[in-house]
Tab-separated table of N, CA and C in Angstrom:
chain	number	residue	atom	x	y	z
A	9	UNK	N	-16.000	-4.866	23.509
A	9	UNK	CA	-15.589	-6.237	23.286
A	9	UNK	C	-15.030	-6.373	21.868
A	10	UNK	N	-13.809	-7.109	21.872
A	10	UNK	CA	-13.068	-6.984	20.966
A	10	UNK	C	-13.609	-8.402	19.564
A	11	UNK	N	-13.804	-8.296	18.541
A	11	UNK	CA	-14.369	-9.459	17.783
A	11	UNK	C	-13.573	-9.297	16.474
A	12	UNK	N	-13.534	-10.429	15.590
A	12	UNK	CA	-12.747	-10.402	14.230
A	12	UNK	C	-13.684	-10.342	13.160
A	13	UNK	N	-13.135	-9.784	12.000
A	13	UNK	CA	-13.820	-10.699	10.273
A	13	UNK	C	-12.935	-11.187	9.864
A	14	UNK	N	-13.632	-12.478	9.708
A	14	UNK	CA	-12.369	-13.637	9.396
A	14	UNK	C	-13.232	-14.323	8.241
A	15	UNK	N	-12.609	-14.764	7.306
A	15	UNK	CA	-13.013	-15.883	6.142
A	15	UNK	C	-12.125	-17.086	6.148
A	16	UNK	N	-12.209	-17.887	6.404
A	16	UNK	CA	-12.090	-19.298	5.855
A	16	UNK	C	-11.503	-19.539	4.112
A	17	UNK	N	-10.050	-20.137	4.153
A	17	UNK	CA	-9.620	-20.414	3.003
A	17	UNK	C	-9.050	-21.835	2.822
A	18	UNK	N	-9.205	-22.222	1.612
A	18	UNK	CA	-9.316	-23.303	1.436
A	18	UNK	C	-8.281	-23.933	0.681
A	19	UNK	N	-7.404	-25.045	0.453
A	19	UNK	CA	-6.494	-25.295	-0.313
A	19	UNK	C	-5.984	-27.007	-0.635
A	20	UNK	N	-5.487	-27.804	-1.454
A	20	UNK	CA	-5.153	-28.546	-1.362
A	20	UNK	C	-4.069	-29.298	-1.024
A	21	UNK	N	-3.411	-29.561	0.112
A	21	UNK	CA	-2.092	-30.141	0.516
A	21	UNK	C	-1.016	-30.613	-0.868
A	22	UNK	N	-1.552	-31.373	-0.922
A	22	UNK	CA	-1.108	-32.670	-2.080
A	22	UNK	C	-0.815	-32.122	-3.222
A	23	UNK	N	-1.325	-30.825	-3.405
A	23	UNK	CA	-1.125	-30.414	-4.761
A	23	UNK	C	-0.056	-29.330	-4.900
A	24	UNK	N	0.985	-29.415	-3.230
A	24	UNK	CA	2.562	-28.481	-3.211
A	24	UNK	C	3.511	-30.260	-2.937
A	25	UNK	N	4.506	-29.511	-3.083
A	25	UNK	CA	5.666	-30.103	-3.188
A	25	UNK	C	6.513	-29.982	-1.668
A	26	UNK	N	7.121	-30.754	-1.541
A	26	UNK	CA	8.471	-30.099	-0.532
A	26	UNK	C	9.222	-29.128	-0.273
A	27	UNK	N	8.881	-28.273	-1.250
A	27	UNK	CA	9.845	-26.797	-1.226
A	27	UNK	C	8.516	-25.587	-1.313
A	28	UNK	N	6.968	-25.969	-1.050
A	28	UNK	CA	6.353	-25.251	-1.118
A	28	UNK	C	5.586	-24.705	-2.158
A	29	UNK	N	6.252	-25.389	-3.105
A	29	UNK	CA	5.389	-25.146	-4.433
A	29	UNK	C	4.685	-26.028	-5.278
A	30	UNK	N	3.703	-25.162	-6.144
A	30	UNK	CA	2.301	-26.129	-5.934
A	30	UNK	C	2.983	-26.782	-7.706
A	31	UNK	N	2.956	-27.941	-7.601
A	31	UNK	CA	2.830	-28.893	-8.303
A	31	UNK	C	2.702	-28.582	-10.140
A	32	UNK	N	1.570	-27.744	-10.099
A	32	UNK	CA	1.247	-28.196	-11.498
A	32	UNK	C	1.671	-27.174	-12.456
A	33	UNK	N	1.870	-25.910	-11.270
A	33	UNK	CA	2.404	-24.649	-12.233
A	33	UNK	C	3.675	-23.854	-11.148
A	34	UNK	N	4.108	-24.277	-10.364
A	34	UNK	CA	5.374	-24.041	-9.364
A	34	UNK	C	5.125	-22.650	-8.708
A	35	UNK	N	3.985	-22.154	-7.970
A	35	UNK	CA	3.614	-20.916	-7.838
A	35	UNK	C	3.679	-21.692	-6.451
A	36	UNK	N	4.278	-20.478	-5.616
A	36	UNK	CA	4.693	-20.425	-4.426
A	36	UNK	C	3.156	-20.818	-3.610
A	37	UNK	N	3.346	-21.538	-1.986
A	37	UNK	CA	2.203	-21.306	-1.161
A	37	UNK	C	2.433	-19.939	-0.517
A	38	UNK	N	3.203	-19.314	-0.284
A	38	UNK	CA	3.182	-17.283	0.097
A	38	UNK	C	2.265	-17.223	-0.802
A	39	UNK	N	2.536	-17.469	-2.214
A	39	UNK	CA	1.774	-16.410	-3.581
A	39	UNK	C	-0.221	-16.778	-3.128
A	40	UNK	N	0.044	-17.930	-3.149
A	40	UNK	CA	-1.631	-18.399	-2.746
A	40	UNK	C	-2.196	-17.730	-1.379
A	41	UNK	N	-1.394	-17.440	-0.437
A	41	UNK	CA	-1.656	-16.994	0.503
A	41	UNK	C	-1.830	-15.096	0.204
A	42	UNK	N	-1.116	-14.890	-0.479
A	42	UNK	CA	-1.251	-13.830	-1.418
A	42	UNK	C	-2.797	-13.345	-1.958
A	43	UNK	N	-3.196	-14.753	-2.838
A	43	UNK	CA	-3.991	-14.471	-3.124
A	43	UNK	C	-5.619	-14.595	-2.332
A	44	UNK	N	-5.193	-15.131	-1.317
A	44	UNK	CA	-6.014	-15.135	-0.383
A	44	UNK	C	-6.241	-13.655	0.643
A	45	UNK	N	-5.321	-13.107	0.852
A	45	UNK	CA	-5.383	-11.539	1.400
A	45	UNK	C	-5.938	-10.553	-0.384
A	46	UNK	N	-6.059	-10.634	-0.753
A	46	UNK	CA	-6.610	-10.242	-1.788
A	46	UNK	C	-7.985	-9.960	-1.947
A	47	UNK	N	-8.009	-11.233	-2.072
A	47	UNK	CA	-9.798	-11.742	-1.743
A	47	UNK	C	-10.336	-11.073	-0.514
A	48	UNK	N	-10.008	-11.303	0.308
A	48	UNK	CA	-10.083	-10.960	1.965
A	48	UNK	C	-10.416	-9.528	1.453
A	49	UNK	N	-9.650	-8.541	1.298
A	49	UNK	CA	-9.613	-7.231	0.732
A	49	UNK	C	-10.793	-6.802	0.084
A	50	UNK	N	-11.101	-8.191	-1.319
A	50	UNK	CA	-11.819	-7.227	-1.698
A	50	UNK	C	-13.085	-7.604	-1.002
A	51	UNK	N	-13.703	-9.013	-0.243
A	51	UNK	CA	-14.649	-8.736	0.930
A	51	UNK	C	-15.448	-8.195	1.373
A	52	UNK	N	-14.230	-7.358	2.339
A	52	UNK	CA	-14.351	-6.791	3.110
A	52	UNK	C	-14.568	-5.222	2.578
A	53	UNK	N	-13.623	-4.832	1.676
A	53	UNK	CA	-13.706	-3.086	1.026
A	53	UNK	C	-12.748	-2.379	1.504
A	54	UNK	N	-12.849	-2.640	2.726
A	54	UNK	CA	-12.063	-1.308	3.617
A	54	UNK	C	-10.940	-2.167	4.934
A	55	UNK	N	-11.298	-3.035	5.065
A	55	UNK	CA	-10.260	-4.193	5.946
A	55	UNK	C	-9.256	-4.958	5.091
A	56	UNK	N	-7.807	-4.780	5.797
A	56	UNK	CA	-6.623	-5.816	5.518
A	56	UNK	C	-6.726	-6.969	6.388
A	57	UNK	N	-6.381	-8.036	6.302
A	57	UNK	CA	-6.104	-9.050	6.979
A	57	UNK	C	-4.861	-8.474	7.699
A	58	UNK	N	-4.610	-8.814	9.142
A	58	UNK	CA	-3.972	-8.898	10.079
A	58	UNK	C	-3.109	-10.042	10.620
A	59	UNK	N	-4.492	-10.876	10.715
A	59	UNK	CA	-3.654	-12.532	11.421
A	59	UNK	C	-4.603	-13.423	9.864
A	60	UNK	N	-3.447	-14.658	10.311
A	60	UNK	CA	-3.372	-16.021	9.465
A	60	UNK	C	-3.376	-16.845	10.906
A	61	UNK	N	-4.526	-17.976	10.549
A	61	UNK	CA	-4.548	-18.700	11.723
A	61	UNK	C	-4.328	-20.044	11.083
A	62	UNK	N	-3.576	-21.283	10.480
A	62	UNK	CA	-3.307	-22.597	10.266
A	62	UNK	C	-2.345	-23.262	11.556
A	63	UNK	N	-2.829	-24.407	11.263
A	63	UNK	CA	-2.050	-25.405	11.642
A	63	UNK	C	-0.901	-25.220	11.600
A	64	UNK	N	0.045	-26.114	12.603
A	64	UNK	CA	1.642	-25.907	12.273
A	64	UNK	C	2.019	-26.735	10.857
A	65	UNK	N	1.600	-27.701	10.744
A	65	UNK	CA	1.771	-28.374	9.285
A	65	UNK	C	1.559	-27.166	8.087
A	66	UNK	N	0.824	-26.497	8.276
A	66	UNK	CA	0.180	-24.998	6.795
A	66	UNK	C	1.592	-24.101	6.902
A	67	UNK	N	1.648	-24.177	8.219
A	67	UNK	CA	3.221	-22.811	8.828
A	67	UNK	C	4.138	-23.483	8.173
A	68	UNK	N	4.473	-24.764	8.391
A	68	UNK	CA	5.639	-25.387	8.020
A	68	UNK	C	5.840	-25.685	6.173
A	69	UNK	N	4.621	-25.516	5.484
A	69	UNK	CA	4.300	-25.650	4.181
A	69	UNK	C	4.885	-24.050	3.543
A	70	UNK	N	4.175	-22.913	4.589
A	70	UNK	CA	4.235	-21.529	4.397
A	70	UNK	C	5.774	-20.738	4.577
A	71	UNK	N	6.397	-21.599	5.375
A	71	UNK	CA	8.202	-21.457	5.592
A	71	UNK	C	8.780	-22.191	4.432
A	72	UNK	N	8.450	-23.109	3.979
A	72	UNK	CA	9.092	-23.727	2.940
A	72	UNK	C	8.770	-22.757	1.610
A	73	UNK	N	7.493	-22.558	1.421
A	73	UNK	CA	7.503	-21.732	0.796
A	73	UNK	C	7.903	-20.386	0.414
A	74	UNK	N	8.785	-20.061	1.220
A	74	UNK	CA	9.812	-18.598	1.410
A	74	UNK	C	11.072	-18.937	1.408
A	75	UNK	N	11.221	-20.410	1.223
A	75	UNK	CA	13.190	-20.788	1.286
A	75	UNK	C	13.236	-20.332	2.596
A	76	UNK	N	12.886	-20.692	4.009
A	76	UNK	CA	13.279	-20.484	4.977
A	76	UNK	C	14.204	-21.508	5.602
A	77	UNK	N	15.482	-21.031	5.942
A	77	UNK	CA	16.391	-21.685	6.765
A	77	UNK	C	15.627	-22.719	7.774
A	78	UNK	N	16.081	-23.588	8.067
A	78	UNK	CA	15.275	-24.431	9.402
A	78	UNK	C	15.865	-23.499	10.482
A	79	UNK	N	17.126	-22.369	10.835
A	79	UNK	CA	16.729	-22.182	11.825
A	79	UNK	C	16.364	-20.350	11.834
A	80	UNK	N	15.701	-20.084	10.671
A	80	UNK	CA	15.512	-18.524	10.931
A	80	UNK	C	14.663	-18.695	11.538
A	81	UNK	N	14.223	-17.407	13.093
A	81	UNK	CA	13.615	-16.922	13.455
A	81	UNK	C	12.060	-15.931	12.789
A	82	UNK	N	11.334	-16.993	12.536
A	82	UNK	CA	10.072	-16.425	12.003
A	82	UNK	C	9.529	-15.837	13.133
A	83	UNK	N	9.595	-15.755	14.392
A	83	UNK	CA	8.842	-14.335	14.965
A	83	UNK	C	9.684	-15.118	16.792
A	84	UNK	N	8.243	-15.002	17.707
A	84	UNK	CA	8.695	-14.918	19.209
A	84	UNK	C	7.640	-15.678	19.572
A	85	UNK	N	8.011	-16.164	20.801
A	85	UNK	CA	6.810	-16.484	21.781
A	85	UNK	C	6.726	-15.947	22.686
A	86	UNK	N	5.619	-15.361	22.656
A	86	UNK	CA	4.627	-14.577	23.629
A	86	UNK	C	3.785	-14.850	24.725
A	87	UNK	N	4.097	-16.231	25.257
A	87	UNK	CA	3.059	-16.560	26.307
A	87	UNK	C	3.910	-17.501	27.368
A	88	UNK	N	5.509	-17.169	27.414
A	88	UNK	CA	5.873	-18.209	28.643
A	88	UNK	C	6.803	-17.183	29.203
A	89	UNK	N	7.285	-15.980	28.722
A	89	UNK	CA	8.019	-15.272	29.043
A	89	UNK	C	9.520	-15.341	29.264
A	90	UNK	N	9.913	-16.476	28.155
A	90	UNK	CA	11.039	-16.637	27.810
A	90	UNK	C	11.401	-16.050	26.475
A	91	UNK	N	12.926	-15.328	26.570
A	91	UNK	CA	13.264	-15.173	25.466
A	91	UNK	C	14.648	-15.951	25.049
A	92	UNK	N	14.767	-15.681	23.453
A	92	UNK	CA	15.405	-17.139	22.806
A	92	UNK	C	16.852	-16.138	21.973
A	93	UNK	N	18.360	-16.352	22.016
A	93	UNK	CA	19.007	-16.105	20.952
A	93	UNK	C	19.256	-16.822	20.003
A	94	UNK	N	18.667	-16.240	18.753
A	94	UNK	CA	18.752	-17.160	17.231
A	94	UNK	C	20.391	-17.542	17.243
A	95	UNK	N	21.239	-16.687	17.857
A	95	UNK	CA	22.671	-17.306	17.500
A	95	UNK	C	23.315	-17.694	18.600
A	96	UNK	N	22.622	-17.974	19.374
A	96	UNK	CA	23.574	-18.858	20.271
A	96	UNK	C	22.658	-20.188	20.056
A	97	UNK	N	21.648	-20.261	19.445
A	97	UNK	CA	20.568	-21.229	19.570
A	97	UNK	C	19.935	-21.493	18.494
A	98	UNK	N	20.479	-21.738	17.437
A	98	UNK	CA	20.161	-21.947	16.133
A	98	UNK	C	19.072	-22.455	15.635
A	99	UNK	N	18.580	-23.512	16.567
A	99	UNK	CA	17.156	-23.850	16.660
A	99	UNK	C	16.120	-23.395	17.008
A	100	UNK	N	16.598	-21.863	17.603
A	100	UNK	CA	15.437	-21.626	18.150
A	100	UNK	C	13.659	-22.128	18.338
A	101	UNK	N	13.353	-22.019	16.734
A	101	UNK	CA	12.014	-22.440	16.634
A	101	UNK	C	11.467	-23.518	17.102
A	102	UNK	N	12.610	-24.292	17.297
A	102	UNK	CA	12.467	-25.647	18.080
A	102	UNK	C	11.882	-25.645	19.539
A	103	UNK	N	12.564	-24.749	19.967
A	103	UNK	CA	12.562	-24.326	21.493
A	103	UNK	C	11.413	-23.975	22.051
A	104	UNK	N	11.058	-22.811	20.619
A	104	UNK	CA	9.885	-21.816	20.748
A	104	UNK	C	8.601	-22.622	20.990
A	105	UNK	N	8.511	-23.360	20.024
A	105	UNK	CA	7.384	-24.812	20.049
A	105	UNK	C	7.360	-25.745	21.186
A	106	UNK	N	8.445	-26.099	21.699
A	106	UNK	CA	8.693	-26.628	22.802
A	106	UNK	C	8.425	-25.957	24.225
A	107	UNK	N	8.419	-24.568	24.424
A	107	UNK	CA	8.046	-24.214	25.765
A	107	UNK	C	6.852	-23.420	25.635
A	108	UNK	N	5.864	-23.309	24.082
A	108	UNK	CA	5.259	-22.497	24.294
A	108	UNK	C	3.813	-23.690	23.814
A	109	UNK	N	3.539	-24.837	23.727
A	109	UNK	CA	2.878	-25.964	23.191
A	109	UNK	C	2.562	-25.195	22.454
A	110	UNK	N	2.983	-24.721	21.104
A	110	UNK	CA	2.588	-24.579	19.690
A	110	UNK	C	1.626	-23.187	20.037
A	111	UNK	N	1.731	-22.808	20.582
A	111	UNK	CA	0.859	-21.293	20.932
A	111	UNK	C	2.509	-19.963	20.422
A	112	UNK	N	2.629	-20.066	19.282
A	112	UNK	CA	3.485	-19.042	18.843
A	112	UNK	C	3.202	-18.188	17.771
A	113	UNK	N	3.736	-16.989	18.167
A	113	UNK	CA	3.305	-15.602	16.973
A	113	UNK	C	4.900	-15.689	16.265
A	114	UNK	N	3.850	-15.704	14.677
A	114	UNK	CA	5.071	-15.762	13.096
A	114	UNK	C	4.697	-14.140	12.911
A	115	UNK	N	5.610	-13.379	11.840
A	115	UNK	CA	4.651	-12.640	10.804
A	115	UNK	C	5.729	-12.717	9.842
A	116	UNK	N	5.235	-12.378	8.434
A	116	UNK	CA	5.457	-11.755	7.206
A	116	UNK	C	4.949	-10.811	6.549
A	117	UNK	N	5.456	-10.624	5.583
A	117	UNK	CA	4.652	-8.854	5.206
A	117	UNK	C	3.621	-9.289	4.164
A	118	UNK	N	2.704	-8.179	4.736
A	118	UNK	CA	1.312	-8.123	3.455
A	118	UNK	C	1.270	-8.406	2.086
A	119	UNK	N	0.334	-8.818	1.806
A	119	UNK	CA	0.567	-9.184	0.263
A	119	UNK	C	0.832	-7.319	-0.180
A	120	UNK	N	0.158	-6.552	0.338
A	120	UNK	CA	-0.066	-5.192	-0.054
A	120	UNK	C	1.119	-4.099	0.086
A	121	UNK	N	2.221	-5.126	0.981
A	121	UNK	CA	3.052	-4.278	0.961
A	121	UNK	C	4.100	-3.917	-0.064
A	122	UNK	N	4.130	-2.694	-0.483
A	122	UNK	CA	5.074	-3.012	-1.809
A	122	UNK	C	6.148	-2.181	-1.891
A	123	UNK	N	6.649	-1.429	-0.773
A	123	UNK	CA	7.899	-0.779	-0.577
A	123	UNK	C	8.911	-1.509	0.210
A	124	UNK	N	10.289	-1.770	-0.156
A	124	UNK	CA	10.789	-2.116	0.628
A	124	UNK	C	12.116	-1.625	0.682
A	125	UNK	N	12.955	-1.118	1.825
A	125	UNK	CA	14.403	-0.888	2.399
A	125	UNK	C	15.413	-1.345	1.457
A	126	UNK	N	16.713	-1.152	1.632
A	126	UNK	CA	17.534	-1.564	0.756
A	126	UNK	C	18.150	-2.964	1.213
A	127	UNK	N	17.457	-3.126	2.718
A	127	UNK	CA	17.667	-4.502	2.845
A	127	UNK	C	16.825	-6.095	2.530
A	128	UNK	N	15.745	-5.287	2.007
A	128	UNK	CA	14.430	-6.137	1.489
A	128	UNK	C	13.566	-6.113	2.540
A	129	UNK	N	13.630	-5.431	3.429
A	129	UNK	CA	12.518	-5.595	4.199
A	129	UNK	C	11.364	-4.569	3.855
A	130	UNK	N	10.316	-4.824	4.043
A	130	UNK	CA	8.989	-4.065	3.771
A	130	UNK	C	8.909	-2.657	5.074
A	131	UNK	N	8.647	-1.863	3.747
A	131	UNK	CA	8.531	-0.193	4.729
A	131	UNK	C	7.616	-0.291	4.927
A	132	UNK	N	6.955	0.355	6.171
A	132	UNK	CA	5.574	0.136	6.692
A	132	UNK	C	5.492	1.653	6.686
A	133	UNK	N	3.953	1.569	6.530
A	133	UNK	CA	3.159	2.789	5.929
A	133	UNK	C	2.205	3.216	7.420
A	134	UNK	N	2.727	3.955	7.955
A	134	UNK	CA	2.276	4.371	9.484
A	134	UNK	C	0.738	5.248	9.305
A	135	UNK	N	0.645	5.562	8.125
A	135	UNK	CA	-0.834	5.908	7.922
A	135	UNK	C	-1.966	5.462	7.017
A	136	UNK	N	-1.348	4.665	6.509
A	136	UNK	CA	-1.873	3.300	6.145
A	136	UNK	C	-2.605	2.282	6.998
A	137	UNK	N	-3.476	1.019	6.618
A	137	UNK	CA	-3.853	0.438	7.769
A	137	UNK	C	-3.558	-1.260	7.300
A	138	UNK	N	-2.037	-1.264	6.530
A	138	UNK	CA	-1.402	-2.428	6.084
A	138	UNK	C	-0.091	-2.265	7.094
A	139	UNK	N	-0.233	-3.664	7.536
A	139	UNK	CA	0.284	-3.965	8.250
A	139	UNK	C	1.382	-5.432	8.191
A	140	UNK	N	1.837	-5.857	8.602
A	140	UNK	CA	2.890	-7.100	8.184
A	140	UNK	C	1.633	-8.348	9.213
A	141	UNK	N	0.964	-9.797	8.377
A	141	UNK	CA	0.724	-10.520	8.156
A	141	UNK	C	1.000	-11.251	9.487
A	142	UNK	N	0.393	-11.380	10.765
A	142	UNK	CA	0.643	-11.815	12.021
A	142	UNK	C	0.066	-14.093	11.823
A	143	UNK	N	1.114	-14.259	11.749
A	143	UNK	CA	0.724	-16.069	11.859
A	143	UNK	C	0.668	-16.770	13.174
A	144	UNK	N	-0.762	-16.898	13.211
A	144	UNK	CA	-0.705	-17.416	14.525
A	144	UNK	C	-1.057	-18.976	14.673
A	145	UNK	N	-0.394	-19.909	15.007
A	145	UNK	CA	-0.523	-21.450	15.119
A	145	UNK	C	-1.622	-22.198	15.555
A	146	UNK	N	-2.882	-22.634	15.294
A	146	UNK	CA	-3.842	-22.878	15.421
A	146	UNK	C	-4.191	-24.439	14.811
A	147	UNK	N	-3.855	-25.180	15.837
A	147	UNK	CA	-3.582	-26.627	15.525
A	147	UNK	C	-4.871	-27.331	15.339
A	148	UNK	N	-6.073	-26.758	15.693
A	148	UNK	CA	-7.245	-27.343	15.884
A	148	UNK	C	-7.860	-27.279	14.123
A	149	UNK	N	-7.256	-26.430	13.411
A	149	UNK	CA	-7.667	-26.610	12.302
A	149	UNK	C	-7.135	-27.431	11.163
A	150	UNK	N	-7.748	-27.754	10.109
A	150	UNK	CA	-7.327	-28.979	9.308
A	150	UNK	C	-5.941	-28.655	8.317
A	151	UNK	N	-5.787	-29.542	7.738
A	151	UNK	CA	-4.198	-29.184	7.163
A	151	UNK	C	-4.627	-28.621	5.855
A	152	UNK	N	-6.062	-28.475	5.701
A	152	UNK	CA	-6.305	-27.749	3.904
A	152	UNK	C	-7.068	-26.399	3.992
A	153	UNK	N	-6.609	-25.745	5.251
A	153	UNK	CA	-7.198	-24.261	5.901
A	153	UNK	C	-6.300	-23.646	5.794
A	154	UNK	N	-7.001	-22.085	5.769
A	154	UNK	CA	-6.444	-21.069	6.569
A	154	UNK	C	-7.630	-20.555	7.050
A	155	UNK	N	-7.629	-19.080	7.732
A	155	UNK	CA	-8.222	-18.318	7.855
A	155	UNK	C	-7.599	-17.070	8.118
A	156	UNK	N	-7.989	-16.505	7.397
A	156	UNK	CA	-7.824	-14.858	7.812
A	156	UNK	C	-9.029	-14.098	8.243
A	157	UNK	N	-8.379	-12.971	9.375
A	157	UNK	CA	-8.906	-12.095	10.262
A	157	UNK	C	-7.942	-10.758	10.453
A	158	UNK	N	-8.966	-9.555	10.626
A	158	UNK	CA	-8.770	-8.473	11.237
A	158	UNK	C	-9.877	-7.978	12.438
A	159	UNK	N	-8.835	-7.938	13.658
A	159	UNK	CA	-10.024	-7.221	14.443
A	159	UNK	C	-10.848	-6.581	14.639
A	160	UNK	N	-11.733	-6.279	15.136
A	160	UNK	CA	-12.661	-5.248	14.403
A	160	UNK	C	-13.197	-5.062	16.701
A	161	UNK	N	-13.116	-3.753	17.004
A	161	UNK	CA	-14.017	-3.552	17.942
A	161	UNK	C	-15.808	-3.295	17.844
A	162	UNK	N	-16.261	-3.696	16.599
A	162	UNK	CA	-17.451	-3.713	16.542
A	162	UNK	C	-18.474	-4.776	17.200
A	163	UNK	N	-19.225	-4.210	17.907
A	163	UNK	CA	-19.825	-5.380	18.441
A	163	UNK	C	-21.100	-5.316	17.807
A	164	UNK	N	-21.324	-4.758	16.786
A	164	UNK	CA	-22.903	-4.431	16.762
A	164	UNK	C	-24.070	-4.102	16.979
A	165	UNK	N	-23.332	-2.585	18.250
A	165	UNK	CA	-24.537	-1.566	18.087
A	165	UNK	C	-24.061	-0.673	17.557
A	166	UNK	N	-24.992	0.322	17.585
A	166	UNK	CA	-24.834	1.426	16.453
A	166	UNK	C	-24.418	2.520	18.239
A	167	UNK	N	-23.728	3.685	17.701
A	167	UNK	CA	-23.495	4.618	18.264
A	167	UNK	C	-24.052	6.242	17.590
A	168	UNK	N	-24.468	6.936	18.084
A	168	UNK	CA	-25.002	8.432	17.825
A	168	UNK	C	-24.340	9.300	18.981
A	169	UNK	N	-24.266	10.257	18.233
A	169	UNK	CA	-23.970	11.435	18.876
A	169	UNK	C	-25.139	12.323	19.348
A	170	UNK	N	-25.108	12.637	21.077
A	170	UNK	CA	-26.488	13.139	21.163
A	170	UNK	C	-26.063	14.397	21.717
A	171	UNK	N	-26.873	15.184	21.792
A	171	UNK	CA	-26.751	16.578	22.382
A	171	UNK	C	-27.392	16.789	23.326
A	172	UNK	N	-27.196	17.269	24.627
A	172	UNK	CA	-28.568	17.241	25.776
A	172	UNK	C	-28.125	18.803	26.131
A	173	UNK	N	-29.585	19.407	26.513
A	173	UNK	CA	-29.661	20.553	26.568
A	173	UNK	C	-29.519	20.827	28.295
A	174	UNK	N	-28.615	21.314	28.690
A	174	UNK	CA	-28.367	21.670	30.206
A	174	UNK	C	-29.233	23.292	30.864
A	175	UNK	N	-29.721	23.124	31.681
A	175	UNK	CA	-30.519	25.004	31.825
A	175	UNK	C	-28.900	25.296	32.453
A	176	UNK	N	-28.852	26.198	32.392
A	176	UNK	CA	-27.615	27.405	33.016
A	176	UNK	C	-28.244	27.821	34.365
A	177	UNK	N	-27.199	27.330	35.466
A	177	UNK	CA	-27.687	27.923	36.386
A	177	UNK	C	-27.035	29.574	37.012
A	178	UNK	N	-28.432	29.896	37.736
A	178	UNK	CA	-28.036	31.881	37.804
A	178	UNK	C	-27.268	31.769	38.985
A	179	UNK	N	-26.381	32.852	38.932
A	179	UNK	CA	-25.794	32.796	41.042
A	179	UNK	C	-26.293	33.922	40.857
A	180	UNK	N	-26.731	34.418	42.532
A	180	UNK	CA	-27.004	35.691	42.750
A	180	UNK	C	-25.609	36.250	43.804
C-alpha cells in the first residue's frame, strides 16, 4: 500500500502582489516554494518532494510567479482522456480546468535541480532521486497552504530476510 511524507506549509496571501511577488522584499512565490522543498529535504534526510498539493488560487499565485503566459501549457489532464493543442487552442488551461473539474497535473523543476540544456530546461539526473516538482490542484485546501509530499511504499512493517533450511531429498 502506497502512502506519502508530506508537511504542511504555510504562507501569507496578502503579503504577494499580482505578479507573484512578495511585497516587502520582491522575492518570487517559486523562490518561497523553493524554500519550502528545502526544508522538506532537510526533514526528511534522504526524501525530495515530488508533488505540491494547493489550491487553484496558490497555482495561479505560483504561475504568476514564473511570468507565465495566460496561455502556456503548465502540464496535462490526466483523468478525462482528452487531449488539448496549446496552438490551435491557446487557452488551453482553460479547457483543461473545464473538462477535468480542477483535478489537473502542473510540474516545474526542483528547487534541487541545477543543470540545465541550452534551452533552459532542467537536465534530469536519472540516478538521482530529484525529480521535476509534480502540482497537483487540491481545492479543499486553504489559500495560505501548501503541502508537500513524496511517496513512500512504506507501510510500517519491518521486513527481514530469512533463511529456511530445506532437507535434500535422496532418489534411489
Amino acid at each position: 500500500m502506497e502512502k506519502e511524507l508530506s508537511k504542511k506549509y504555510y504562507y501569507n496571501p496578502s503579503d504577494f502582489n499580482t505578479f507573484g511577488r512578495r511585497k516587502s522584499d520582491d522575492v518570487s512565490f517559486r523562490n518561497v516554494i523553493k524554500e519550502f522543498e528545502y526544508d522538506f529535504h532537510e526533514t526528511y534526510s534522504t526524501e525530495y518532494a515530488l508533488n505540491l498539493y494547493a489550491n487553484s488560487r496558490t497555482m495561479a499565485l505560483l504561475a504568476e510567479s514564473n511570468d507565465a503566459a495566460p496561455f502556456l501549457v503548465y502540464g496535462m489532464d490526466l483523468t478525462q482522456g482528452k487531449s488539448f493543442d496549446a496552438v490551435k487552442d491557446p487557452l488551453v488551461n482553460h479547457e483543461m480546468e473545464k473538462y477535468s473539474q480542477n483535478i489537473c497535473v502542473y510540474g516545474i523543476d526542483s528547487a534541487f535541480m541545477t543543470e540545465f540544456d541550452e534551452y533552459g530546461y532542467p537536465v534530469l539526473d536519472e540516478n538521482g532521486d530529484i525529480f521535476p516538482l509534480t502540482l497537483l490542484v487540491d481545492n479543499t485546501m486553504q489559500d495560505n497552504e501548501v503541502r508537500l509530499a513524496v511517496p513512500t511504499m512504506d507501510d510500517g512493517d519491518e521486513t527481514e530476510d530469512v533463511t529456511i533450511d530445506v532437507p535434500q531429498l535422496e532418489y534411489a
